[in-house]
Amino acid sequence: MTNSLMAMTGGDVFTIVNSAFFILGGIVVFMLGMSMLGSNIEKAAGKSMRRLMGKATKNRFVGVCTGAAVTALCNSSAATTVMIVGFVNVGLMTLTQAASVIMGANIGTTISAFIMALASAGGAQFSIAALFALVAFVGFVISMVGKKDRLKQIGAILQGVGIIFIGLNVMSGAVSDLMDEGSNTRSAVENIFIALGSTKETLTWEIIVLFLLGALLTAAMQSSAALTAIIISLAGSNLISLQMAMCIILGANVGTCLTSLISSMGASVNAKRTAMVHLLFNVAGCLIFIWPVAFAGKYIAKALNGIDTQWQIAIFHMVFNLLTTAILLPFLKYLVKLACLIVPEKKGAAEAEDKETLDRRLLKTPAIAVGQVRRQILNMAERAFKNYKLSLDMLFTGDLSRKDEFDATEKSIDAMNKHIISFLIELSLTEISKVDEKKVSSFYHVASDIERIGDYAENIVEYAEKAVEDKIEFSEHANQEIRDMDSHISNLYRYTCQVFAGSDLSYLPDVEREETATDDANIAMQQSHLRRMTEGTCTAEAGAIYLQLAVNMERIGDHMNNIANSVKAYGHAKSSTK
């Protein structure tokens, strides 16, 4: 190896530098293609992905299939795992459900290795990469001339596929240039790999070095797919054996866990446990397979003799993940229990964690993030309505002992409003479908409407305080009028939630009817007040509070009506069983 290095000329050094730059550029192009493909498939199949994630709650086997399918769509097990950590953090998925999906994610990521092996197929007369370069161009043309969103998405997906192969071809070409037959650089690199390649039938330090190399490089690049692409490029130049590739891939499976571990920082205890399950699963799989690789690696290579090394690597990658899942799936509960022991529940943590937050990890899957925003808005609406009912109760009873509870809820409503708006701004900057774009736009106004409902409830509490201070009491007739309007507002809230939660416009006539009833009730309350004033049965102080109360309640109804009607921008009528 020393002689090879000393024999290098200035031209050899420039060749190494140029090839290194092209390899780095190829990685960038490859990752760009992966990102473009994954994001546009997710954008086109947002609803399907939501349904897939919903099915993951059924049982562990469905969870594994779901993880594999979603990862195949996203082209990244790391992205899927980060998503899952986010789901657990906001309470969309339990730890056990997440563990099965993570196992499936490891299976889904094996498709990348087959894509890379395919990219290296073809001979001097025909190149698969050239064909997919044409696919990228066709996708570009479709995106440029296509008018419909669906057509543009298909074009972007084709571009992503083509760019992946172009990036792989750039890397492969750079390695080939570097490793021309008889060159000093090839001799030097061959000597390095020969020094690391173990020919013994025992677990040696060389295998451990390759394993650690795979883990460290994957952790640094935060992509096992990129490292696998490099390995396959080296295999295409016959610089790396199957046994060496297997060791590096085992290490890459551990290194990829760094992404999920980083994503769990600052998250809930269960989210941290989810990342730990990912690490435990991959480490356990590597411990199971490192011994067969060390002792029988060359026999495995002989069994696959006749198949190109690139395809051997892809097959091993798939078999490794399939067998690891099959072996460890029956012990899923024990894996979860071990994660719980390693990441214990901190005292008081359960109360401190708020599972109804909007986790920014969900921005990686905008379609699911939109659904979570809707859920958070409904939670905010529930709190605002709860405070409205509490304010009315204080007015009726004169009992202000729950004022602190009211204030705490009002503060949480204001905080949620700011958090939702901030999240929506970030969500609007991601690649989302036209329908989700309309939803995000309307959600801004909905959050504002709910915040205003909370403010009107605050006004009603002030009226209650004024009534207690001045010892004002309403007549039974006036109280009944207030209850009648409250009945319409309660119905209005129920129908509004039906419309908003399910984007169901079939309840809009009910909303319109109840909103009209609140308008009529406001007019009736004003007329009754004037009659009582004329009859001298109502004081000026009581009348002032009564009229302001009627106006505030009517405006609460207006804001609920606004929320329901905002769904017209994207909703649809459903057959209901009202």
Coordinates of C-alpha atoms in Angstrom, one line a residue:
M1 CA 0.0 0.0 0.0
T2 CA 2.9 2.4 0.8
N3 CA 4.5 1.6 -2.5
S4 CA 1.3 2.4 -4.3
L5 CA 0.9 5.7 -2.6
M6 CA 4.5 6.7 -3.3
A7 CA 4.1 5.8 -7.0
M8 CA 1.2 8.4 -7.3
T9 CA 1.9 11.3 -9.7
G10 CA 0.5 14.8 -9.7
G11 CA -2.1 13.6 -12.3
D12 CA -3.2 10.9 -9.9
V13 CA -3.8 13.4 -7.1
F14 CA -5.9 15.6 -9.5
T15 CA -7.9 12.5 -10.5
I16 CA -8.6 11.7 -6.9
V17 CA -9.7 15.3 -6.1
N18 CA -11.9 15.4 -9.2
S19 CA -13.5 12.1 -8.5
A20 CA -14.1 13.0 -4.9
F21 CA -15.9 16.2 -5.9
F22 CA -18.0 14.2 -8.4
I23 CA -18.8 11.6 -5.8
L24 CA -20.0 14.4 -3.4
G25 CA -21.9 16.1 -6.2
G26 CA -23.5 12.7 -7.1
I27 CA -24.6 12.2 -3.5
V28 CA -26.2 15.7 -3.5
V29 CA -28.0 14.9 -6.8
F30 CA -29.1 11.5 -5.5
M31 CA -30.5 12.9 -2.3
L32 CA -32.3 15.7 -4.2
G33 CA -33.9 13.1 -6.3
M34 CA -34.9 11.0 -3.3
S35 CA -36.4 14.1 -1.6
M36 CA -38.3 15.2 -4.8
L37 CA -39.7 11.7 -5.3
G38 CA -40.7 11.2 -1.7
S39 CA -42.3 14.6 -1.2
N40 CA -44.3 14.5 -4.4
I41 CA -45.5 10.9 -3.8
E42 CA -46.6 12.0 -0.3
K43 CA -48.2 15.1 -1.8
A44 CA -50.1 13.0 -4.4
A45 CA -51.0 10.3 -1.9
G46 CA -51.6 12.3 1.3
K47 CA -55.1 10.8 2.0
S48 CA -53.8 7.3 1.3
M49 CA -50.9 7.8 3.7
R50 CA -53.4 9.1 6.4
R51 CA -55.4 5.9 5.8
L52 CA -52.3 3.7 6.0
M53 CA -51.3 5.3 9.3
G54 CA -54.8 4.8 10.6
K55 CA -54.6 1.1 9.8
A56 CA -51.4 0.8 11.8
T57 CA -53.4 0.8 15.0
K58 CA -55.1 -2.5 14.2
N59 CA -52.3 -5.0 15.0
R60 CA -48.6 -5.5 14.8
F61 CA -48.7 -7.3 11.4
V62 CA -50.7 -4.5 9.9
G63 CA -48.3 -2.0 11.5
V64 CA -45.3 -3.7 9.8
C65 CA -47.0 -3.6 6.4
T66 CA -47.9 0.0 7.0
G67 CA -44.3 1.0 7.9
A68 CA -43.0 -0.8 4.8
A69 CA -45.5 0.8 2.5
V70 CA -45.0 4.4 3.8
T71 CA -41.2 4.0 3.7
A72 CA -41.4 2.7 0.2
L73 CA -43.4 5.8 -0.7
C74 CA -41.1 8.2 1.2
N75 CA -37.9 6.4 0.1
S76 CA -36.4 6.9 3.6
S77 CA -36.7 4.9 6.7
A78 CA -35.2 7.8 8.7
A79 CA -38.0 10.1 7.4
T80 CA -40.6 7.5 8.4
T81 CA -39.1 7.1 11.9
V82 CA -39.0 10.8 12.5
M83 CA -42.7 10.9 11.4
I84 CA -43.5 8.1 13.9
V85 CA -41.7 9.9 16.7
G86 CA -43.9 12.9 15.9
F87 CA -47.0 10.8 15.9
V88 CA -46.2 9.3 19.3
N89 CA -45.3 12.7 20.7
V90 CA -48.8 14.1 19.8
G91 CA -50.7 11.0 20.9
L92 CA -51.7 9.8 17.4
M93 CA -50.0 6.5 17.9
T94 CA -49.1 4.3 20.9
L95 CA -45.5 3.1 21.6
T96 CA -46.4 -0.5 20.7
Q97 CA -48.0 0.5 17.5
A98 CA -45.0 2.7 16.6
A99 CA -42.6 -0.2 17.3
S100 CA -44.3 -2.4 14.7
V101 CA -44.3 0.4 12.1
I102 CA -40.6 1.0 12.7
M103 CA -39.9 -2.7 11.9
G104 CA -41.8 -2.3 8.7
A105 CA -39.9 0.9 7.8
N106 CA -36.7 -1.1 7.8
I107 CA -38.2 -3.5 5.3
G108 CA -39.5 -0.6 3.1
T109 CA -36.1 1.0 2.8
T110 CA -34.7 -2.0 1.1
I111 CA -36.3 -0.9 -2.2
S112 CA -33.6 1.8 -2.4
A113 CA -30.8 -0.8 -2.6
F114 CA -32.6 -2.5 -5.5
I115 CA -33.0 0.9 -7.3
M116 CA -29.3 1.5 -6.9
A117 CA -28.4 -2.0 -8.2
L118 CA -30.7 -1.4 -11.2
A119 CA -28.9 1.9 -11.9
S120 CA -25.7 0.0 -12.3
A121 CA -27.3 -2.5 -14.8
G122 CA -26.6 -2.4 -18.5
G123 CA -23.5 -2.7 -20.6
A124 CA -21.6 -0.6 -23.1
Q125 CA -24.4 -0.7 -25.6
F126 CA -27.2 0.3 -23.2
S127 CA -27.4 2.1 -19.9
I128 CA -30.3 2.0 -17.5
A129 CA -29.2 5.4 -16.1
A130 CA -29.4 6.9 -19.6
L131 CA -33.0 5.6 -19.9
F132 CA -33.9 7.2 -16.6
A133 CA -32.2 10.4 -17.6
L134 CA -34.8 10.5 -20.4
V135 CA -37.5 9.8 -17.8
A136 CA -36.3 12.9 -15.9
F137 CA -36.6 15.0 -19.0
V138 CA -40.1 13.7 -19.8
G139 CA -41.1 14.5 -16.2
F140 CA -39.7 18.0 -16.6
V141 CA -41.7 18.5 -19.8
I142 CA -44.9 17.2 -18.1
S143 CA -44.4 19.5 -15.2
M144 CA -43.8 22.5 -17.5
V145 CA -46.8 22.0 -19.8
G146 CA -49.2 20.3 -17.4
K147 CA -52.0 22.5 -16.2
K148 CA -53.6 20.1 -13.6
D149 CA -52.0 19.6 -10.2
R150 CA -52.1 15.8 -10.6
L151 CA -50.2 16.0 -13.9
K152 CA -47.6 18.3 -12.4
Q153 CA -47.2 15.9 -9.5
I154 CA -46.7 13.0 -11.9
G155 CA -44.1 15.0 -13.7
A156 CA -42.3 15.8 -10.5
I157 CA -42.3 12.1 -9.5
L158 CA -40.7 11.2 -12.8
Q159 CA -38.1 13.9 -12.4
G160 CA -37.3 12.5 -8.9
V161 CA -36.9 9.0 -10.3
G162 CA -34.7 10.2 -13.1
I163 CA -32.5 12.4 -10.9
I164 CA -31.9 9.5 -8.5
F165 CA -30.4 7.5 -11.4
I166 CA -28.4 10.4 -12.7
G167 CA -26.9 11.0 -9.2
L168 CA -26.0 7.3 -8.9
N169 CA -24.5 7.4 -12.4
V170 CA -22.4 10.4 -11.5
M171 CA -21.1 8.6 -8.4
S172 CA -20.5 5.3 -10.4
G173 CA -18.7 7.2 -13.1
A174 CA -16.5 9.0 -10.6
V175 CA -15.5 5.8 -9.0
S176 CA -14.8 4.2 -12.4
D177 CA -12.6 7.1 -13.4
L178 CA -10.7 6.8 -10.1
M179 CA -10.3 3.0 -10.4
D180 CA -9.1 2.6 -14.0
E181 CA -7.3 -0.8 -14.5
G182 CA -3.6 -0.5 -13.7
S183 CA -3.8 3.0 -12.2
N184 CA -1.8 3.8 -9.1
T185 CA -5.0 5.1 -7.3
R186 CA -6.7 1.8 -7.9
S187 CA -3.8 -0.1 -6.5
A188 CA -3.7 2.1 -3.4
V189 CA -7.5 1.8 -2.8
E190 CA -7.4 -2.0 -3.4
N191 CA -4.6 -2.3 -0.8
I192 CA -6.7 -0.4 1.7
F193 CA -9.7 -2.7 1.2
I194 CA -7.5 -5.8 1.2
A195 CA -6.1 -4.6 4.6
L196 CA -9.7 -4.3 5.9
G197 CA -11.1 -7.4 4.2
S198 CA -11.0 -10.5 6.4
T199 CA -10.4 -13.9 4.9
K200 CA -10.5 -15.7 8.2
E201 CA -13.6 -17.5 9.5
T202 CA -13.5 -15.7 12.8
L203 CA -14.9 -12.4 14.0
T204 CA -11.9 -10.1 13.5
W205 CA -11.2 -6.5 14.3
E206 CA -11.3 -5.7 10.5
I207 CA -15.0 -6.6 10.4
I208 CA -15.7 -4.5 13.5
V209 CA -13.9 -1.6 11.8
L210 CA -16.1 -1.9 8.7
F211 CA -19.2 -2.1 10.9
L212 CA -18.2 1.1 12.8
L213 CA -17.3 2.8 9.5
G214 CA -20.8 2.1 8.2
A215 CA -22.4 3.4 11.5
L216 CA -20.2 6.6 11.6
L217 CA -20.6 7.5 7.9
T218 CA -24.4 6.9 8.0
A219 CA -24.7 9.0 11.2
A220 CA -22.6 11.8 9.6
M221 CA -24.7 11.8 6.3
Q222 CA -27.9 11.0 8.1
S223 CA -28.8 8.7 5.2
S224 CA -28.1 5.0 4.9
A225 CA -29.3 5.2 1.3
A226 CA -26.5 7.5 0.4
L227 CA -23.9 5.2 1.9
T228 CA -25.5 2.1 0.3
A229 CA -25.2 4.0 -3.1
I230 CA -21.5 4.5 -2.5
I231 CA -21.0 0.8 -1.5
I232 CA -22.8 -0.4 -4.6
S233 CA -20.6 2.0 -6.8
L234 CA -17.5 0.4 -5.2
A235 CA -18.9 -3.0 -5.7
G236 CA -19.5 -2.2 -9.4
S237 CA -15.8 -1.5 -9.7
N238 CA -15.0 -4.8 -7.9
L239 CA -13.3 -2.9 -5.1
I240 CA -15.4 -4.3 -2.3
S241 CA -16.5 -7.9 -1.6
L242 CA -20.0 -8.9 -0.5
Q243 CA -18.7 -9.8 3.0
M244 CA -17.2 -6.3 3.5
A245 CA -20.4 -4.7 2.1
M246 CA -22.5 -6.7 4.5
C247 CA -20.5 -5.5 7.5
I248 CA -20.8 -1.8 6.4
I249 CA -24.6 -2.2 5.8
L250 CA -25.0 -3.7 9.3
G251 CA -23.3 -0.6 10.7
A252 CA -25.4 1.7 8.5
N253 CA -28.5 0.2 10.1
V254 CA -27.3 1.3 13.5
G255 CA -26.0 4.7 12.2
T256 CA -29.4 5.6 10.7
C257 CA -30.9 5.5 14.3
L258 CA -29.1 8.8 15.0
T259 CA -31.7 10.7 13.0
S260 CA -34.6 9.4 15.1
L261 CA -32.7 9.9 18.3
I262 CA -32.0 13.6 17.4
S263 CA -35.7 14.1 16.4
S264 CA -36.8 12.8 19.9
M265 CA -34.8 15.4 21.7
G266 CA -37.2 17.7 23.6
A267 CA -40.1 15.4 22.9
S268 CA -42.3 13.4 25.2
V269 CA -41.0 10.4 27.1
N270 CA -42.9 8.0 24.8
A271 CA -41.4 9.8 21.8
K272 CA -37.9 9.2 23.2
R273 CA -38.8 5.6 23.9
T274 CA -39.9 5.2 20.2
A275 CA -36.4 6.3 19.1
M276 CA -34.9 3.9 21.6
V277 CA -37.1 1.1 20.2
H278 CA -35.6 1.9 16.7
L279 CA -32.1 1.7 18.1
L280 CA -32.7 -1.5 20.1
F281 CA -34.3 -3.2 17.1
N282 CA -31.5 -2.3 14.7
V283 CA -28.7 -3.2 17.3
A284 CA -30.4 -6.5 18.0
G285 CA -30.6 -7.3 14.3
C286 CA -27.0 -6.5 13.8
L287 CA -25.9 -8.7 16.8
I288 CA -27.9 -11.6 15.3
F289 CA -26.3 -11.2 11.9
I290 CA -22.8 -10.1 12.6
W291 CA -21.8 -13.7 13.6
P292 CA -23.1 -15.4 10.4
V293 CA -21.5 -12.6 8.3
A294 CA -18.2 -13.1 10.1
F295 CA -18.1 -16.8 10.1
A296 CA -20.0 -17.6 6.9
G297 CA -19.7 -14.5 4.8
K298 CA -17.6 -16.1 2.0
Y299 CA -20.0 -19.0 1.9
I300 CA -23.0 -16.6 1.5
A301 CA -21.0 -15.0 -1.4
K302 CA -20.5 -18.4 -3.0
A303 CA -24.2 -19.2 -2.6
L304 CA -25.0 -16.0 -4.6
N305 CA -22.2 -16.7 -7.1
G306 CA -23.2 -15.7 -10.6
I307 CA -25.2 -12.7 -9.4
D308 CA -23.5 -9.3 -9.7
T309 CA -22.2 -8.0 -6.4
Q310 CA -24.5 -5.0 -6.6
W311 CA -27.6 -7.3 -6.6
Q312 CA -26.0 -9.5 -3.9
I313 CA -25.8 -6.4 -1.7
A314 CA -29.5 -5.5 -2.4
I315 CA -30.6 -9.1 -1.7
F316 CA -28.7 -9.3 1.5
H317 CA -30.1 -5.9 2.6
M318 CA -33.7 -7.2 2.0
V319 CA -33.1 -10.6 3.6
F320 CA -31.4 -9.1 6.6
N321 CA -34.4 -6.8 7.4
L322 CA -37.0 -9.4 6.6
L323 CA -35.4 -12.0 8.9
T324 CA -34.7 -9.5 11.7
T325 CA -38.4 -8.4 11.6
A326 CA -39.6 -12.1 11.6
I327 CA -37.3 -13.0 14.5
L328 CA -38.0 -9.9 16.7
L329 CA -41.7 -9.3 16.0
P330 CA -42.9 -11.9 18.5
F331 CA -40.8 -10.2 21.1
L332 CA -42.2 -6.7 20.3
K333 CA -43.7 -6.2 23.8
Y334 CA -40.4 -7.1 25.5
L335 CA -38.6 -4.6 23.2
V336 CA -41.0 -1.9 24.3
K337 CA -40.6 -2.8 27.9
L338 CA -36.8 -2.6 27.6
A339 CA -37.1 0.8 26.0
C340 CA -39.3 1.9 28.9
L341 CA -36.6 0.7 31.4
I342 CA -33.9 2.6 29.5
V343 CA -36.0 5.7 29.2
P344 CA -37.9 5.8 32.5
E345 CA -40.9 8.1 33.3
K346 CA -39.7 11.1 35.1
K347 CA -41.6 12.2 38.2
G348 CA -44.3 14.7 37.2
A349 CA -43.5 14.3 33.5
A350 CA -46.9 13.0 32.7
E351 CA -48.6 16.2 33.9
A352 CA -46.0 18.4 32.2
E353 CA -46.4 16.9 28.8
D354 CA -49.1 18.1 26.5
K355 CA -50.0 15.6 23.9
E356 CA -52.2 18.1 22.1
T357 CA -49.3 20.1 20.8
L358 CA -48.4 20.5 17.2
D359 CA -45.2 18.7 16.7
R360 CA -43.0 20.2 14.0
R361 CA -41.8 16.7 13.0
L362 CA -45.2 16.4 11.3
L363 CA -44.1 19.0 8.8
K364 CA -42.3 16.2 7.0
T365 CA -45.7 14.8 6.1
P366 CA -47.8 17.9 5.4
A367 CA -51.0 15.9 4.6
I368 CA -50.9 14.4 8.1
A369 CA -49.9 17.7 9.6
V370 CA -53.0 19.4 8.2
G371 CA -55.1 16.7 9.9
Q372 CA -53.4 17.3 13.2
V373 CA -54.0 21.1 12.9
R374 CA -57.7 20.4 12.5
R375 CA -57.6 18.2 15.6
Q376 CA -55.8 20.9 17.6
I377 CA -58.3 23.6 16.4
L378 CA -61.2 21.3 17.6
N379 CA -59.4 21.0 20.9
M380 CA -59.1 24.8 21.1
A381 CA -62.8 25.2 20.2
E382 CA -63.8 22.8 23.0
R383 CA -61.9 24.9 25.5
A384 CA -63.5 28.1 24.2
F385 CA -67.0 26.6 24.4
K386 CA -66.2 25.2 27.9
N387 CA -65.2 28.7 29.0
Y388 CA -68.4 30.2 27.5
K389 CA -70.6 27.7 29.4
L390 CA -68.6 28.4 32.6
S391 CA -69.0 32.2 32.2
L392 CA -72.7 31.8 31.8
D393 CA -72.9 29.6 34.9
M394 CA -71.1 32.3 36.9
L395 CA -73.6 34.9 35.6
F396 CA -76.6 32.7 36.6
T397 CA -75.3 31.6 40.0
G398 CA -73.1 34.6 41.0
D399 CA -70.5 32.0 42.1
L400 CA -67.1 33.3 41.0
S401 CA -65.1 30.6 42.8
R402 CA -64.0 29.1 39.4
K403 CA -62.7 32.3 38.0
D404 CA -59.1 31.0 38.3
E405 CA -60.0 28.0 36.3
F406 CA -61.6 30.2 33.7
D407 CA -58.5 32.4 33.5
A408 CA -56.2 29.4 33.1
T409 CA -58.3 28.1 30.2
E410 CA -58.4 31.5 28.6
K411 CA -54.6 31.7 28.7
S412 CA -54.3 28.2 27.2
I413 CA -56.7 29.3 24.3
D414 CA -54.5 32.4 23.6
A415 CA -51.3 30.2 23.7
M416 CA -52.9 27.6 21.4
N417 CA -54.0 30.3 18.9
K418 CA -50.4 31.6 18.7
H419 CA -49.0 28.1 18.4
I420 CA -51.5 27.2 15.7
I421 CA -50.8 30.3 13.6
S422 CA -47.0 29.8 13.9
F423 CA -47.4 26.2 12.8
L424 CA -49.7 27.1 9.9
I425 CA -47.1 29.6 8.6
E426 CA -44.5 26.9 8.6
L427 CA -46.9 24.4 7.0
S428 CA -47.8 26.9 4.3
L429 CA -44.2 26.9 3.2
T430 CA -44.1 23.1 2.6
E431 CA -45.2 21.4 -0.5
I432 CA -48.9 20.7 0.0
S433 CA -51.8 19.9 -2.3
K434 CA -54.3 22.5 -3.5
V435 CA -57.0 21.1 -1.2
D436 CA -54.7 21.2 1.8
E437 CA -53.6 24.7 0.8
K438 CA -57.3 25.8 1.0
K439 CA -57.6 24.2 4.4
V440 CA -54.5 25.9 5.7
S441 CA -55.7 29.3 4.5
S442 CA -59.1 28.8 6.2
F443 CA -57.6 27.5 9.4
Y444 CA -56.0 30.9 10.0
H445 CA -59.5 32.5 10.2
V446 CA -61.0 29.6 12.1
A447 CA -58.3 29.9 14.9
S448 CA -59.0 33.7 15.0
D449 CA -62.8 33.0 15.3
I450 CA -62.3 30.6 18.2
E451 CA -60.0 33.1 20.0
R452 CA -62.7 35.7 19.6
I453 CA -65.3 33.3 21.2
G454 CA -63.0 33.0 24.2
D455 CA -62.8 36.8 24.4
Y456 CA -66.6 37.2 24.4
A457 CA -66.7 34.6 27.2
E458 CA -64.3 36.8 29.1
N459 CA -66.7 39.7 28.6
I460 CA -69.5 37.6 30.1
V461 CA -67.4 36.9 33.2
E462 CA -66.9 40.7 33.6
Y463 CA -70.7 41.1 33.5
A464 CA -71.0 38.4 36.1
E465 CA -68.5 40.2 38.3
K466 CA -70.4 43.5 37.8
A467 CA -73.7 41.8 38.7
V468 CA -72.2 40.3 41.9
E469 CA -70.6 43.7 42.9
D470 CA -73.8 45.7 42.3
K471 CA -76.1 42.9 43.6
I472 CA -78.0 42.8 40.3
E473 CA -80.4 39.9 39.6
F474 CA -82.3 39.2 36.4
S475 CA -86.0 38.3 36.5
E476 CA -87.0 34.7 35.8
H477 CA -88.3 35.7 32.4
A478 CA -85.0 37.3 31.5
N479 CA -83.1 34.2 32.7
Q480 CA -85.3 32.0 30.5
E481 CA -84.6 34.2 27.5
I482 CA -80.8 33.8 28.1
R483 CA -81.3 30.0 28.4
D484 CA -83.2 29.9 25.2
M485 CA -80.4 31.7 23.3
D486 CA -77.8 29.5 25.0
S487 CA -79.7 26.4 23.8
H488 CA -79.4 27.7 20.2
I489 CA -75.7 28.4 20.7
S490 CA -75.1 25.0 22.1
N491 CA -76.8 23.4 19.1
L492 CA -74.9 25.7 16.8
Y493 CA -71.6 24.6 18.4
R494 CA -72.5 20.9 17.9
Y495 CA -73.4 21.3 14.3
T496 CA -70.3 23.5 13.6
C497 CA -68.1 20.8 15.0
Q498 CA -69.8 18.2 12.8
V499 CA -69.1 20.4 9.7
F500 CA -65.5 21.2 10.6
A501 CA -64.4 17.8 12.0
G502 CA -65.5 15.9 8.9
S503 CA -65.5 18.6 6.2
D504 CA -69.2 17.7 6.0
L505 CA -71.3 20.4 4.4
S506 CA -74.5 18.4 4.9
Y507 CA -74.9 20.0 8.4
L508 CA -74.7 23.6 7.0
P509 CA -78.5 24.0 6.9
D510 CA -78.6 23.1 10.6
V511 CA -75.9 25.7 11.3
E512 CA -77.7 28.3 9.3
R513 CA -81.0 27.6 11.1
E514 CA -79.5 27.8 14.6
E515 CA -77.5 31.0 13.7
T516 CA -80.6 32.6 12.4
A517 CA -82.3 31.6 15.7
T518 CA -79.6 33.4 17.7
D519 CA -80.1 36.5 15.6
D520 CA -83.9 36.3 16.3
A521 CA -83.2 35.6 20.0
N522 CA -81.1 38.8 20.2
I523 CA -83.8 40.9 18.7
A524 CA -86.4 39.3 21.0
M525 CA -84.2 39.9 24.1
Q526 CA -83.9 43.6 23.2
Q527 CA -87.7 44.0 22.7
S528 CA -88.4 42.2 26.0
H529 CA -85.9 44.5 27.7
L530 CA -87.7 47.6 26.3
R531 CA -91.0 46.3 27.5
R532 CA -89.7 45.6 31.0
M533 CA -88.1 49.1 31.1
T534 CA -91.5 50.6 30.1
E535 CA -93.2 48.6 32.7
G536 CA -90.6 49.6 35.3
T537 CA -89.7 46.0 36.2
C538 CA -86.1 46.4 35.1
T539 CA -83.3 48.7 36.4
A540 CA -81.0 50.6 34.1
E541 CA -77.9 48.7 35.5
A542 CA -79.5 45.3 35.0
G543 CA -80.6 46.4 31.5
A544 CA -77.2 47.5 30.4
I545 CA -75.6 44.1 31.4
Y546 CA -78.6 42.2 29.8
L547 CA -78.3 44.0 26.4
Q548 CA -74.5 43.6 26.3
L549 CA -74.9 39.9 27.1
A550 CA -77.4 39.5 24.3
V551 CA -75.0 41.1 21.8
N552 CA -72.0 39.0 23.0
M553 CA -73.9 35.8 22.8
E554 CA -75.2 36.7 19.3
R555 CA -71.6 37.4 18.1
I556 CA -70.4 34.1 19.5
G557 CA -73.0 32.5 17.2
D558 CA -71.7 34.6 14.3
H559 CA -68.2 33.3 14.8
M560 CA -69.4 29.7 15.0
N561 CA -71.2 30.3 11.7
N562 CA -68.0 31.7 10.2
I563 CA -66.2 28.5 11.2
A564 CA -68.8 26.2 9.6
N565 CA -68.9 28.3 6.4
S566 CA -65.1 28.3 6.1
V567 CA -65.4 24.6 5.1
K568 CA -67.1 25.5 1.9
A569 CA -63.7 26.2 0.3
Y570 CA -62.7 22.5 0.5
G571 CA -65.6 20.5 2.0
H572 CA -68.2 18.2 0.5
A573 CA -71.6 16.9 1.4
K574 CA -71.9 13.5 2.9
S575 CA -74.8 11.2 3.5
S576 CA -75.6 11.7 7.2
T577 CA -77.9 10.0 9.7
K578 CA -79.1 13.1 11.4

